[in-house]
Coordinates of C-alpha atoms in Angstrom, one line a residue:
X1 CA 288.5 40.0 89.2
X2 CA 284.5 41.0 88.8
X3 CA 283.5 39.2 85.4
X4 CA 282.5 40.8 82.3
X5 CA 278.6 41.0 81.9
X6 CA 278.4 39.2 78.5
X7 CA 275.9 41.3 76.3
X8 CA 272.6 39.3 75.6
X9 CA 272.5 37.7 72.7
X10 CA 269.9 38.8 69.9
X11 CA 268.3 38.1 66.8
X12 CA 267.4 39.9 63.6
X13 CA 265.0 39.4 62.1
X14 CA 265.0 39.6 58.2
X15 CA 265.0 43.3 56.7
X16 CA 266.7 44.5 60.4
X17 CA 265.1 44.7 64.0
X18 CA 265.0 42.7 66.7
X19 CA 263.0 39.0 65.9
X20 CA 260.8 39.9 69.3
X21 CA 259.6 43.0 68.3
X22 CA 258.4 41.6 64.6
X23 CA 256.9 38.5 66.5
X24 CA 254.7 41.2 68.4
X25 CA 253.9 43.1 65.2
X26 CA 253.0 40.1 63.3
X27 CA 250.9 38.8 66.4
X28 CA 249.2 42.0 66.7
X29 CA 248.7 41.7 62.9
X30 CA 247.7 38.3 62.8
X31 CA 244.6 39.6 65.3
X32 CA 241.5 39.9 63.1
X33 CA 239.3 43.1 64.3
X34 CA 235.6 41.8 65.2
X35 CA 233.1 41.4 62.1
X36 CA 230.3 43.3 61.8
X37 CA 227.6 41.4 63.5
X38 CA 229.9 40.8 66.7
X39 CA 230.2 44.5 67.1
X40 CA 226.8 44.9 66.6
X41 CA 226.1 42.1 69.4
X42 CA 229.1 44.0 71.7
X43 CA 227.7 47.3 71.4
X44 CA 224.5 46.2 72.1
X45 CA 225.5 44.1 75.3
X46 CA 227.3 47.5 76.1
X47 CA 224.4 49.7 75.2
X48 CA 222.3 47.6 77.5
X49 CA 223.9 48.7 80.7
X50 CA 222.7 52.0 80.2
X51 CA 219.7 53.2 81.9
X52 CA 218.0 54.3 79.0
X53 CA 218.0 50.3 77.7
X54 CA 214.5 49.7 79.5
X55 CA 213.1 52.3 78.0
X56 CA 213.9 51.9 74.5
X57 CA 212.7 48.4 74.8
X58 CA 209.4 49.4 75.4
X59 CA 209.5 51.9 72.7
X60 CA 210.8 49.0 70.3
X61 CA 208.3 46.9 71.5
X62 CA 205.6 48.9 70.9
X63 CA 206.5 50.4 67.8
X64 CA 207.0 46.8 66.2
X65 CA 203.4 45.8 67.0
X66 CA 201.9 49.0 64.9
X67 CA 204.5 50.0 62.5
X68 CA 208.2 49.3 63.0
X69 CA 209.3 46.4 61.4
X70 CA 212.6 45.2 63.4
X71 CA 211.3 43.1 66.7
X72 CA 212.4 44.1 70.0
X73 CA 213.6 40.2 70.5
X74 CA 217.1 41.0 70.0
X75 CA 217.4 43.9 72.4
X76 CA 215.6 41.5 75.0
X77 CA 218.0 39.0 74.5
X78 CA 220.9 41.3 75.1
X79 CA 219.2 43.0 78.3
X80 CA 218.9 39.4 79.9
X81 CA 222.0 38.3 79.5
X82 CA 223.6 41.6 80.7
X83 CA 220.9 41.6 83.6
X84 CA 219.7 38.1 84.3
X85 CA 218.4 38.5 87.9
X86 CA 216.0 41.1 85.9
X87 CA 215.2 38.9 82.9
X88 CA 210.9 38.6 83.8
X89 CA 210.6 42.7 84.3
X90 CA 212.1 43.0 81.0
X91 CA 210.0 40.4 79.7
X92 CA 206.6 41.7 81.5
X93 CA 207.9 45.4 80.2
X94 CA 208.1 44.2 76.8
X95 CA 204.9 42.2 76.7
X96 CA 203.0 45.1 78.0
X97 CA 204.3 47.2 75.6
X98 CA 203.7 45.1 72.6
X99 CA 200.1 44.4 73.5
X100 CA 199.8 48.3 73.6
X101 CA 201.5 49.0 70.6
X102 CA 199.2 46.4 68.7
X103 CA 196.2 48.0 70.6
X104 CA 197.3 51.1 68.6
X105 CA 197.4 49.0 65.3
X106 CA 194.0 47.8 66.1
X107 CA 193.2 51.3 66.5
X108 CA 195.1 52.6 63.2
X109 CA 192.7 49.7 61.2
X110 CA 189.4 50.7 62.8
X111 CA 189.6 54.3 62.7
X112 CA 192.6 56.1 60.8
X113 CA 192.2 53.0 58.1
X114 CA 191.1 55.6 54.9
X115 CA 192.8 58.6 55.4
X116 CA 196.4 57.2 57.4
X117 CA 196.7 53.4 56.2
X118 CA 195.5 53.1 53.0
X119 CA 197.4 54.9 50.7
X120 CA 200.4 54.2 53.3
X121 CA 199.7 50.7 52.4
X122 CA 199.5 51.1 48.4
X123 CA 202.5 53.0 48.6
X124 CA 204.9 49.9 50.0
X125 CA 202.7 47.3 48.9
X126 CA 201.3 46.5 52.0
X127 CA 197.8 45.8 51.2
X128 CA 197.8 42.4 49.5
X129 CA 199.4 41.3 52.9
X130 CA 196.3 43.0 54.7
X131 CA 193.9 41.2 52.5
X132 CA 195.8 37.9 53.2
X133 CA 195.4 38.5 57.2
X134 CA 191.6 39.3 56.7
X135 CA 191.2 36.3 54.5
X136 CA 192.7 34.5 58.0
X137 CA 190.5 36.2 60.5
X138 CA 187.3 35.2 58.4
X139 CA 188.7 31.5 59.1
X140 CA 190.3 31.7 62.2
X141 CA 189.4 34.2 63.8
X142 CA 191.2 35.8 67.1
X143 CA 193.4 31.9 66.6
X144 CA 195.2 34.1 63.4
X145 CA 195.9 36.8 66.6
X146 CA 197.5 34.0 68.9
X147 CA 199.4 32.9 65.7
X148 CA 201.1 36.2 64.5
X149 CA 201.6 37.2 67.9
X150 CA 203.9 34.0 68.9
X151 CA 205.8 33.4 65.7
X152 CA 208.3 35.5 63.2
X153 CA 205.0 36.6 61.0
X154 CA 205.0 40.2 61.1
X155 CA 202.2 41.0 64.1
X156 CA 202.1 45.1 63.1
X157 CA 200.1 43.9 59.5
X158 CA 197.3 41.0 61.7
X159 CA 197.1 44.3 64.4
X160 CA 195.7 46.8 62.1
X161 CA 193.9 43.9 59.7
X162 CA 192.2 42.9 63.4
X163 CA 190.8 46.7 63.8
X164 CA 190.1 46.7 59.8
X165 CA 187.9 43.2 60.1
X166 CA 186.2 44.9 63.4
X167 CA 187.2 42.2 65.6
X168 CA 185.9 41.7 69.2
X169 CA 188.7 44.3 70.5
X170 CA 188.8 42.7 73.9
X171 CA 189.2 39.0 72.3
X172 CA 192.2 41.0 70.3
X173 CA 193.5 42.2 73.5
X174 CA 193.1 38.7 75.8
X175 CA 195.1 37.2 72.4
X176 CA 197.5 39.3 71.9
X177 CA 198.7 39.1 75.7
X178 CA 198.4 35.6 75.9
X179 CA 200.6 34.9 72.5
X180 CA 202.8 38.3 73.5
X181 CA 203.9 37.3 76.8
X182 CA 204.2 33.3 75.9
X183 CA 206.8 34.5 73.6
X184 CA 208.8 36.8 75.7
X185 CA 208.9 34.9 78.6
X186 CA 209.8 32.5 77.1
X187 CA 212.9 34.2 76.2
X188 CA 213.4 35.5 79.5
X189 CA 213.1 32.2 81.2
X190 CA 215.7 30.5 79.4
X191 CA 218.6 33.4 80.1
X192 CA 217.2 33.3 83.9
X193 CA 218.2 30.1 84.6
X194 CA 220.7 29.3 81.7
X195 CA 221.9 32.8 81.3
X196 CA 225.8 32.5 81.8
X197 CA 225.6 29.2 79.3
X198 CA 223.4 30.9 76.9
X199 CA 226.1 33.8 77.5
X200 CA 229.0 31.4 76.6
X201 CA 227.2 29.0 73.4
X202 CA 225.8 32.5 71.7
X203 CA 229.5 33.8 71.8
X204 CA 231.0 30.6 70.5
X205 CA 228.6 30.3 67.9
X206 CA 227.4 34.0 67.4
X207 CA 227.8 33.9 63.5
X208 CA 226.1 30.8 62.7
X209 CA 223.4 31.7 64.9
X210 CA 223.0 35.4 63.8
X211 CA 222.9 33.6 60.1
X212 CA 220.1 30.8 61.6
X213 CA 217.8 34.1 62.5
X214 CA 218.4 35.5 59.6
X215 CA 217.2 32.9 57.6
X216 CA 214.3 32.4 59.6
X217 CA 213.3 36.1 59.8
X218 CA 213.7 36.5 56.2
X219 CA 212.3 32.9 55.3
X220 CA 209.2 33.7 57.2
X221 CA 208.2 36.5 55.5
X222 CA 209.1 34.5 52.2
X223 CA 206.0 32.3 53.8
X224 CA 204.1 34.8 54.1
X225 CA 204.9 36.6 50.9
X226 CA 203.8 32.7 49.2
X227 CA 200.8 32.6 51.2
X228 CA 199.2 35.8 50.4
X229 CA 200.2 36.0 47.0
X230 CA 198.6 32.7 46.4
X231 CA 195.2 34.2 48.2
X232 CA 196.0 36.9 45.5
X233 CA 196.1 34.8 42.7
X234 CA 193.1 32.6 43.4
X235 CA 190.8 35.7 44.3
X236 CA 192.0 36.9 40.8
X237 CA 190.8 34.0 39.5
X238 CA 187.9 33.3 41.0
X239 CA 186.8 37.2 40.1
X240 CA 187.7 36.7 36.5
X241 CA 185.6 33.6 36.5
X242 CA 182.8 35.2 37.5
X243 CA 183.1 38.1 35.0
X244 CA 183.2 35.6 32.4
X245 CA 180.0 33.7 34.0
X246 CA 177.7 36.8 34.1
X247 CA 179.1 37.4 30.7
X248 CA 178.6 33.9 29.0
X249 CA 175.1 34.3 30.5
X250 CA 174.0 37.8 29.5
X251 CA 171.3 37.8 27.0
X252 CA 172.4 39.5 23.8
X253 CA 170.2 41.6 21.0
X254 CA 167.0 40.3 20.1
X255 CA 166.9 37.9 23.5
X256 CA 169.7 35.8 21.9
X257 CA 173.1 35.0 23.9
X258 CA 176.0 36.9 23.3
X259 CA 178.2 34.3 23.1
X260 CA 179.1 32.7 19.3
X261 CA 177.2 29.6 18.2
X262 CA 179.7 26.6 17.5
X263 CA 180.8 26.1 14.0

């Protein structure tokens, strides 16, 4: 006689339904949706695979050196992670575009300052930063270009101020080329040799690294604002002191001093 097939034992989850199905639903529900920063990273890496990625890097690097606030480093890193074998090509293109954008910023400051840059800088309150950059040029000459080109300091402020200060354009271009190339090729070299490890490290600590990058970027802007604000305050004090000195030394009526005599 054939044995009767015993039905499989099933467990019922509270509220009805198969326990395994309930477990799968709970597992799916428990899976967290990637955060906005992670989604941006995934989008950036996916977009880096398109044929327009290199063109976008060139445009971004050019614009950032003259008027655009977002640095090209994020896109450069994404491209180097996706295609580490082309890392040096990306760094070269980024450097050339950045230097060209810097020369355009120089042109804005040298030729179009009065009709274009001056009203815009006053509207967005950029004039005090330009004054601070001019002060640094007076003290350090082209070394200020190198520092701004290599560090997170807003490079566009120094390119425009370089033209406004009528800095030697050859020295300006050389300092820009050296500093920007050093910055971008450093990123490309690290990702060329440690691309896989760097990608794994970024994936593991992405939120922390994004936070650190944001703090570094905001902190650099904050320090620049403090420095330039102090320079502006000191300049105001010097101007006020000079006016007071002129007023106290100016002759009054009948050849007498205008200041009141002590009682």
